[in-house]
């Protein structure tokens, strides 16, 4: 993790954010994939990986500090969606915390706004349809998702988009990833993807985001 | 369907809205359940059932006409979520149409706002947690859902909440229901519930909504 | 339950067998459906419902006693398959007990034969394809299943077919049914069907079994 | 593929069998994984990979020819189970073909025995519990499966065990594997694993099979 590295003056930065483990798990496949890309060059930009705590509030304070320090042109947070089978490109973050399990600091907010008087939701401003196509073309399973849940992932996604609301040149969004194979061994029937596959997918998704000014118009919604 | 009936001056009204069939199906289990409650009394209110077309735009025009005519104190739209196993109490509607399949008029909007310059989302103002508890206590499978999709159901839900935004005394929301057993016979593995079970669930949900001024604070979120 | 009733000399009997609750559940939807049919007439036969314990060994002793007492022409055992969405017409019983959870007497056999030196499997001799078609035509979700598991249900199914191996005029088989709606309220995402729907399905399935001498040749296998 | 290679006199052989593509797919992840192991040494044995056609009948004739030529001490066939999330160690093959889709030669047998007057089923004689534990310990998602379906995979599995019935020193069985990631891109929600992960799992499974004389007694059954 090169999060201490001072920002190079000459290279634009892509900030990829992962998360600590939470619940019963020893690892977090979002962070496991993100850190494989730390220091990589994608589309001429330098990738910086950072790891956030799975805590309401503190996660957003640390995210803001990373953004302030790095002034990235693109920020993607990458969290675990245990039970999903593919990279989920999140469309929308909603202004509510509703925690089924405590966060890593023991907090369990129920039906609390993330930002008082904030809008009910923010849409990702990533070109999620173009990213979807790029992933499929590369043979990486992906989907557009209409909900990032109501736990710390949605919290960070909403907080990220709120932080970027006055920086129109900076793009941000969220990608959920499946369990790792090792995590899936302990859960009947749960899908999984290895970190190398997820990291390759993130690389392709970042490239597509950097390459796409105007998103594609292809259907990727949900009937319900 | 008693939608032609003039509104009684002395009884408050609950408007339950179902939908026409769409896709390959001959029926719509939302409407099949709703019409079983047409004319019923729940909590001293009279239920009026109405059926909307599965079309972007026109569905909302007809919904607005029903609201204008009936001045209901509670409006719940009830749509099909094929593949879900239980009554889904929707938390949030988002300001986007993204249709995987054409609506019944052949329209396929992609990533279009429902209301230009409308907010990104509206939350239901139903007491969905209290409704959830009432349904579970009655042995009817139910859940809170964090997405109503991006098709006509979400469109109507968003448009409903937009219509009610200046009527704070009127509550509105959306409930998704599973396939009917007959529909499920044609789909491998799809869950289903009979119309009588769904209608009983709707009756309980309406009663709980009418009985609950301040919603319960119980966790019913999603980790992702 | 009319299991004490002496067998009428003039009416052939259909024996429907349900099971006690097991695991964490207070009821068993197989028995809940079966007992609704106790005493009914189907195709000119009298239905007798009996409830077996969820115990390896003892379940089969009681089943044998019911068969000896009633001399039924058709025996169908009906057990819970929590997580399945429809009536599962079981094709085959295998000669092994492998219990993930203890039975109701605390036994946990692992990889033990049900009948020493018995064949590896018995096929149901019910006309499961004709039963499938009859259920679908009636709008009741149904499927042919290629495994009845390795717990008490498979144990009883295997033991039943072993008991009937020298009685070619008697047909037997097994139908798995989903959770009840009340059970499903405690399990995220689990499908369910009400007892009335299941009982109606059993009635139709019994009628089809009685009506069909030679089973239909329609595909209802599994690619895996 | 070294299937033309004459058998070395001094090294015992493990025969791993994959399959051609079938249905709509351009590849078959069973064969894609198996061929990665062709020529490898596992536990001092030489692995030979062979590819079978997805045809009833002809697949078994070719399998028999491979067995005659190689006289392997261990034979594992590896097929696709699209929709499953992990390596499935199959417990039992049943004596029936029931094809939902035509095989690659256009045949669609329905409820036909694989071997006339053959037993209703054969159990795998692999130490599937020991293999399961080895896979889980290595972080590869795996499960014991109680059904290999009724299509060509089950056909080959049954035919393999029938062929080995008089060769008690030779072990045989079947492992189902998930879609490849590329296949999963075309199917909503389908789980997948890359060929490298599957091949690593097969290597571990073969090693465990070679190392284990007497299988472990751990529960890995299904309640239904």
mmCIF file with all atom_site columns, C-alpha atoms in Angstrom, chain A residues 35-162:
data_model
loop_
_atom_site.group_PDB
_atom_site.id
_atom_site.type_symbol
_atom_site.label_atom_id
_atom_site.label_alt_id
_atom_site.label_comp_id
_atom_site.label_asym_id
_atom_site.label_entity_id
_atom_site.label_seq_id
_atom_site.pdbx_PDB_ins_code
_atom_site.Cartn_x
_atom_site.Cartn_y
_atom_site.Cartn_z
_atom_site.occupancy
_atom_site.B_iso_or_equiv
_atom_site.pdbx_formal_charge
_atom_site.auth_seq_id
_atom_site.auth_comp_id
_atom_site.auth_asym_id
_atom_site.auth_atom_id
_atom_site.pdbx_PDB_model_num
ATOM 1   C CA . UNK A 1 35  ? -3.824  -3.796  -3.541  1.00 0.00 ? 35  UNK A CA 1
ATOM 2   C CA . UNK A 1 36  ? -2.698  -5.935  -6.477  1.00 0.00 ? 36  UNK A CA 1
ATOM 3   C CA . UNK A 1 37  ? -3.095  -2.790  -8.579  1.00 0.00 ? 37  UNK A CA 1
ATOM 4   C CA . UNK A 1 38  ? -1.313  -0.435  -6.201  1.00 0.00 ? 38  UNK A CA 1
ATOM 5   C CA . UNK A 1 39  ? 1.378   1.424   -8.112  1.00 0.00 ? 39  UNK A CA 1
ATOM 6   C CA . UNK A 1 40  ? 0.221   0.134   -11.489 1.00 0.00 ? 40  UNK A CA 1
ATOM 7   C CA . UNK A 1 41  ? -0.139  2.390   -14.516 1.00 0.00 ? 41  UNK A CA 1
ATOM 8   C CA . UNK A 1 42  ? -3.537  2.314   -16.181 1.00 0.00 ? 42  UNK A CA 1
ATOM 9   C CA . UNK A 1 43  ? -4.195  4.577   -19.142 1.00 0.00 ? 43  UNK A CA 1
ATOM 10  C CA . UNK A 1 44  ? -1.195  6.674   -18.209 1.00 0.00 ? 44  UNK A CA 1
ATOM 11  C CA . UNK A 1 45  ? -2.392  7.252   -14.670 1.00 0.00 ? 45  UNK A CA 1
ATOM 12  C CA . UNK A 1 46  ? -0.827  5.963   -11.499 1.00 0.00 ? 46  UNK A CA 1
ATOM 13  C CA . UNK A 1 47  ? -3.019  3.793   -9.293  1.00 0.00 ? 47  UNK A CA 1
ATOM 14  C CA . UNK A 1 48  ? -2.928  4.372   -5.559  1.00 0.00 ? 48  UNK A CA 1
ATOM 15  C CA . UNK A 1 49  ? -4.634  1.816   -3.361  1.00 0.00 ? 49  UNK A CA 1
ATOM 16  C CA . UNK A 1 50  ? -5.987  2.675   0.052   1.00 0.00 ? 50  UNK A CA 1
ATOM 17  C CA . UNK A 1 51  ? -7.748  0.605   2.688   1.00 0.00 ? 51  UNK A CA 1
ATOM 18  C CA . UNK A 1 52  ? -10.643 1.988   4.708   1.00 0.00 ? 52  UNK A CA 1
ATOM 19  C CA . UNK A 1 53  ? -12.043 0.765   7.996   1.00 0.00 ? 53  UNK A CA 1
ATOM 20  C CA . UNK A 1 54  ? -15.506 -0.820  7.934   1.00 0.00 ? 54  UNK A CA 1
ATOM 21  C CA . UNK A 1 55  ? -16.955 1.850   10.194  1.00 0.00 ? 55  UNK A CA 1
ATOM 22  C CA . UNK A 1 56  ? -19.680 4.358   9.629   1.00 0.00 ? 56  UNK A CA 1
ATOM 23  C CA . UNK A 1 57  ? -18.254 7.876   9.794   1.00 0.00 ? 57  UNK A CA 1
ATOM 24  C CA . UNK A 1 58  ? -14.538 7.114   10.200  1.00 0.00 ? 58  UNK A CA 1
ATOM 25  C CA . UNK A 1 59  ? -14.434 5.442   6.763   1.00 0.00 ? 59  UNK A CA 1
ATOM 26  C CA . UNK A 1 60  ? -15.569 8.714   5.198   1.00 0.00 ? 60  UNK A CA 1
ATOM 27  C CA . UNK A 1 61  ? -13.113 10.815  7.180   1.00 0.00 ? 61  UNK A CA 1
ATOM 28  C CA . UNK A 1 62  ? -10.250 8.665   5.938   1.00 0.00 ? 62  UNK A CA 1
ATOM 29  C CA . UNK A 1 63  ? -11.606 8.682   2.385   1.00 0.00 ? 63  UNK A CA 1
ATOM 30  C CA . UNK A 1 64  ? -11.750 12.464  2.439   1.00 0.00 ? 64  UNK A CA 1
ATOM 31  C CA . UNK A 1 65  ? -8.138  12.604  3.662   1.00 0.00 ? 65  UNK A CA 1
ATOM 32  C CA . UNK A 1 66  ? -7.015  10.374  0.778   1.00 0.00 ? 66  UNK A CA 1
ATOM 33  C CA . UNK A 1 67  ? -8.875  12.558  -1.718  1.00 0.00 ? 67  UNK A CA 1
ATOM 34  C CA . UNK A 1 68  ? -7.403  15.741  -0.254  1.00 0.00 ? 68  UNK A CA 1
ATOM 35  C CA . UNK A 1 69  ? -3.894  14.321  -0.327  1.00 0.00 ? 69  UNK A CA 1
ATOM 36  C CA . UNK A 1 70  ? -4.018  12.728  -3.780  1.00 0.00 ? 70  UNK A CA 1
ATOM 37  C CA . UNK A 1 71  ? -6.418  14.937  -5.737  1.00 0.00 ? 71  UNK A CA 1
ATOM 38  C CA . UNK A 1 72  ? -7.294  11.947  -7.904  1.00 0.00 ? 72  UNK A CA 1
ATOM 39  C CA . UNK A 1 73  ? -9.126  12.288  -11.187 1.00 0.00 ? 73  UNK A CA 1
ATOM 40  C CA . UNK A 1 74  ? -10.982 9.023   -10.613 1.00 0.00 ? 74  UNK A CA 1
ATOM 41  C CA . UNK A 1 75  ? -12.019 7.321   -7.377  1.00 0.00 ? 75  UNK A CA 1
ATOM 42  C CA . UNK A 1 76  ? -13.519 3.853   -7.223  1.00 0.00 ? 76  UNK A CA 1
ATOM 43  C CA . UNK A 1 77  ? -14.331 2.116   -3.976  1.00 0.00 ? 77  UNK A CA 1
ATOM 44  C CA . UNK A 1 78  ? -14.411 -1.666  -4.093  1.00 0.00 ? 78  UNK A CA 1
ATOM 45  C CA . UNK A 1 79  ? -16.310 -3.658  -1.488  1.00 0.00 ? 79  UNK A CA 1
ATOM 46  C CA . UNK A 1 80  ? -17.444 -7.197  -0.831  1.00 0.00 ? 80  UNK A CA 1
ATOM 47  C CA . UNK A 1 81  ? -20.927 -8.306  -1.832  1.00 0.00 ? 81  UNK A CA 1
ATOM 48  C CA . UNK A 1 82  ? -20.982 -11.820 -0.448  1.00 0.00 ? 82  UNK A CA 1
ATOM 49  C CA . UNK A 1 83  ? -23.385 -13.910 -2.498  1.00 0.00 ? 83  UNK A CA 1
ATOM 50  C CA . UNK A 1 84  ? -23.070 -12.006 -5.760  1.00 0.00 ? 84  UNK A CA 1
ATOM 51  C CA . UNK A 1 85  ? -21.340 -13.831 -8.594  1.00 0.00 ? 85  UNK A CA 1
ATOM 52  C CA . UNK A 1 86  ? -19.714 -10.998 -10.547 1.00 0.00 ? 86  UNK A CA 1
ATOM 53  C CA . UNK A 1 87  ? -18.343 -7.481  -10.527 1.00 0.00 ? 87  UNK A CA 1
ATOM 54  C CA . UNK A 1 88  ? -21.278 -5.221  -9.725  1.00 0.00 ? 88  UNK A CA 1
ATOM 55  C CA . UNK A 1 89  ? -21.053 -1.718  -11.113 1.00 0.00 ? 89  UNK A CA 1
ATOM 56  C CA . UNK A 1 90  ? -23.198 0.263   -8.713  1.00 0.00 ? 90  UNK A CA 1
ATOM 57  C CA . UNK A 1 91  ? -25.581 2.806   -10.190 1.00 0.00 ? 91  UNK A CA 1
ATOM 58  C CA . UNK A 1 92  ? -26.829 4.666   -7.142  1.00 0.00 ? 92  UNK A CA 1
ATOM 59  C CA . UNK A 1 93  ? -26.073 5.395   -3.485  1.00 0.00 ? 93  UNK A CA 1
ATOM 60  C CA . UNK A 1 94  ? -28.904 6.226   -1.114  1.00 0.00 ? 94  UNK A CA 1
ATOM 61  C CA . UNK A 1 95  ? -28.874 8.503   1.920   1.00 0.00 ? 95  UNK A CA 1
ATOM 62  C CA . UNK A 1 96  ? -29.532 5.974   4.642   1.00 0.00 ? 96  UNK A CA 1
ATOM 63  C CA . UNK A 1 97  ? -27.624 3.698   6.985   1.00 0.00 ? 97  UNK A CA 1
ATOM 64  C CA . UNK A 1 98  ? -29.481 0.565   8.073   1.00 0.00 ? 98  UNK A CA 1
ATOM 65  C CA . UNK A 1 99  ? -27.052 -1.964  9.522   1.00 0.00 ? 99  UNK A CA 1
ATOM 66  C CA . UNK A 1 100 ? -28.009 -5.597  9.970   1.00 0.00 ? 100 UNK A CA 1
ATOM 67  C CA . UNK A 1 101 ? -24.665 -6.326  11.628  1.00 0.00 ? 101 UNK A CA 1
ATOM 68  C CA . UNK A 1 102 ? -22.485 -3.982  13.687  1.00 0.00 ? 102 UNK A CA 1
ATOM 69  C CA . UNK A 1 103 ? -19.670 -2.171  11.924  1.00 0.00 ? 103 UNK A CA 1
ATOM 70  C CA . UNK A 1 104 ? -16.106 -2.830  13.079  1.00 0.00 ? 104 UNK A CA 1
ATOM 71  C CA . UNK A 1 105 ? -16.476 -0.218  15.801  1.00 0.00 ? 105 UNK A CA 1
ATOM 72  C CA . UNK A 1 106 ? -19.706 -1.772  17.048  1.00 0.00 ? 106 UNK A CA 1
ATOM 73  C CA . UNK A 1 107 ? -22.089 0.805   15.604  1.00 0.00 ? 107 UNK A CA 1
ATOM 74  C CA . UNK A 1 108 ? -25.489 -0.300  14.274  1.00 0.00 ? 108 UNK A CA 1
ATOM 75  C CA . UNK A 1 109 ? -27.257 2.743   12.857  1.00 0.00 ? 109 UNK A CA 1
ATOM 76  C CA . UNK A 1 110 ? -30.846 2.143   11.788  1.00 0.00 ? 110 UNK A CA 1
ATOM 77  C CA . UNK A 1 111 ? -32.559 4.357   9.235   1.00 0.00 ? 111 UNK A CA 1
ATOM 78  C CA . UNK A 1 112 ? -30.185 7.276   9.825   1.00 0.00 ? 112 UNK A CA 1
ATOM 79  C CA . UNK A 1 113 ? -29.265 9.689   7.042   1.00 0.00 ? 113 UNK A CA 1
ATOM 80  C CA . UNK A 1 114 ? -25.621 9.648   6.012   1.00 0.00 ? 114 UNK A CA 1
ATOM 81  C CA . UNK A 1 115 ? -25.681 13.394  5.371   1.00 0.00 ? 115 UNK A CA 1
ATOM 82  C CA . UNK A 1 116 ? -28.354 15.384  7.168   1.00 0.00 ? 116 UNK A CA 1
ATOM 83  C CA . UNK A 1 117 ? -30.366 17.276  4.574   1.00 0.00 ? 117 UNK A CA 1
ATOM 84  C CA . UNK A 1 118 ? -28.379 15.569  1.826   1.00 0.00 ? 118 UNK A CA 1
ATOM 85  C CA . UNK A 1 119 ? -30.225 14.443  -1.279  1.00 0.00 ? 119 UNK A CA 1
ATOM 86  C CA . UNK A 1 120 ? -32.000 11.089  -1.092  1.00 0.00 ? 120 UNK A CA 1
ATOM 87  C CA . UNK A 1 121 ? -29.469 9.581   -3.512  1.00 0.00 ? 121 UNK A CA 1
ATOM 88  C CA . UNK A 1 122 ? -26.509 10.209  -5.775  1.00 0.00 ? 122 UNK A CA 1
ATOM 89  C CA . UNK A 1 123 ? -25.954 8.451   -9.040  1.00 0.00 ? 123 UNK A CA 1
ATOM 90  C CA . UNK A 1 124 ? -22.479 7.236   -9.876  1.00 0.00 ? 124 UNK A CA 1
ATOM 91  C CA . UNK A 1 125 ? -20.893 9.431   -12.500 1.00 0.00 ? 125 UNK A CA 1
ATOM 92  C CA . UNK A 1 126 ? -18.811 6.593   -13.877 1.00 0.00 ? 126 UNK A CA 1
ATOM 93  C CA . UNK A 1 127 ? -19.650 5.390   -17.392 1.00 0.00 ? 127 UNK A CA 1
ATOM 94  C CA . UNK A 1 128 ? -21.003 2.131   -15.998 1.00 0.00 ? 128 UNK A CA 1
ATOM 95  C CA . UNK A 1 129 ? -22.462 0.890   -19.283 1.00 0.00 ? 129 UNK A CA 1
ATOM 96  C CA . UNK A 1 130 ? -19.149 1.330   -21.121 1.00 0.00 ? 130 UNK A CA 1
ATOM 97  C CA . UNK A 1 131 ? -17.372 -0.386  -18.225 1.00 0.00 ? 131 UNK A CA 1
ATOM 98  C CA . UNK A 1 132 ? -19.890 -3.230  -18.391 1.00 0.00 ? 132 UNK A CA 1
ATOM 99  C CA . UNK A 1 133 ? -19.263 -3.755  -22.083 1.00 0.00 ? 133 UNK A CA 1
ATOM 100 C CA . UNK A 1 134 ? -15.489 -3.676  -21.644 1.00 0.00 ? 134 UNK A CA 1
ATOM 101 C CA . UNK A 1 135 ? -15.662 -6.283  -18.885 1.00 0.00 ? 135 UNK A CA 1
ATOM 102 C CA . UNK A 1 136 ? -17.940 -8.589  -20.850 1.00 0.00 ? 136 UNK A CA 1
ATOM 103 C CA . UNK A 1 137 ? -15.770 -8.278  -23.923 1.00 0.00 ? 137 UNK A CA 1
ATOM 104 C CA . UNK A 1 138 ? -12.810 -9.337  -21.799 1.00 0.00 ? 138 UNK A CA 1
ATOM 105 C CA . UNK A 1 139 ? -14.649 -12.368 -20.428 1.00 0.00 ? 139 UNK A CA 1
ATOM 106 C CA . UNK A 1 140 ? -15.025 -11.005 -16.889 1.00 0.00 ? 140 UNK A CA 1
ATOM 107 C CA . UNK A 1 141 ? -18.522 -11.486 -15.453 1.00 0.00 ? 141 UNK A CA 1
ATOM 108 C CA . UNK A 1 142 ? -20.056 -8.116  -14.622 1.00 0.00 ? 142 UNK A CA 1
ATOM 109 C CA . UNK A 1 143 ? -23.421 -6.457  -14.113 1.00 0.00 ? 143 UNK A CA 1
ATOM 110 C CA . UNK A 1 144 ? -24.959 -3.108  -13.342 1.00 0.00 ? 144 UNK A CA 1
ATOM 111 C CA . UNK A 1 145 ? -26.459 -3.150  -9.854  1.00 0.00 ? 145 UNK A CA 1
ATOM 112 C CA . UNK A 1 146 ? -29.321 -0.920  -8.746  1.00 0.00 ? 146 UNK A CA 1
ATOM 113 C CA . UNK A 1 147 ? -28.502 -1.076  -5.028  1.00 0.00 ? 147 UNK A CA 1
ATOM 114 C CA . UNK A 1 148 ? -25.321 -0.942  -3.000  1.00 0.00 ? 148 UNK A CA 1
ATOM 115 C CA . UNK A 1 149 ? -27.211 -1.928  0.142   1.00 0.00 ? 149 UNK A CA 1
ATOM 116 C CA . UNK A 1 150 ? -27.505 0.142   3.304   1.00 0.00 ? 150 UNK A CA 1
ATOM 117 C CA . UNK A 1 151 ? -24.301 -0.792  5.109   1.00 0.00 ? 151 UNK A CA 1
ATOM 118 C CA . UNK A 1 152 ? -20.784 0.695   5.060   1.00 0.00 ? 152 UNK A CA 1
ATOM 119 C CA . UNK A 1 153 ? -20.329 0.187   1.309   1.00 0.00 ? 153 UNK A CA 1
ATOM 120 C CA . UNK A 1 154 ? -23.342 2.336   0.451   1.00 0.00 ? 154 UNK A CA 1
ATOM 121 C CA . UNK A 1 155 ? -22.261 4.761   3.175   1.00 0.00 ? 155 UNK A CA 1
ATOM 122 C CA . UNK A 1 156 ? -18.840 5.234   1.578   1.00 0.00 ? 156 UNK A CA 1
ATOM 123 C CA . UNK A 1 157 ? -20.332 5.383   -1.925  1.00 0.00 ? 157 UNK A CA 1
ATOM 124 C CA . UNK A 1 158 ? -22.821 8.066   -0.886  1.00 0.00 ? 158 UNK A CA 1
ATOM 125 C CA . UNK A 1 159 ? -20.176 9.977   1.034   1.00 0.00 ? 159 UNK A CA 1
ATOM 126 C CA . UNK A 1 160 ? -17.811 9.800   -1.920  1.00 0.00 ? 160 UNK A CA 1
ATOM 127 C CA . UNK A 1 161 ? -20.366 11.210  -4.339  1.00 0.00 ? 161 UNK A CA 1
ATOM 128 C CA . UNK A 1 162 ? -21.283 13.888  -1.815  1.00 0.00 ? 162 UNK A CA 1
#
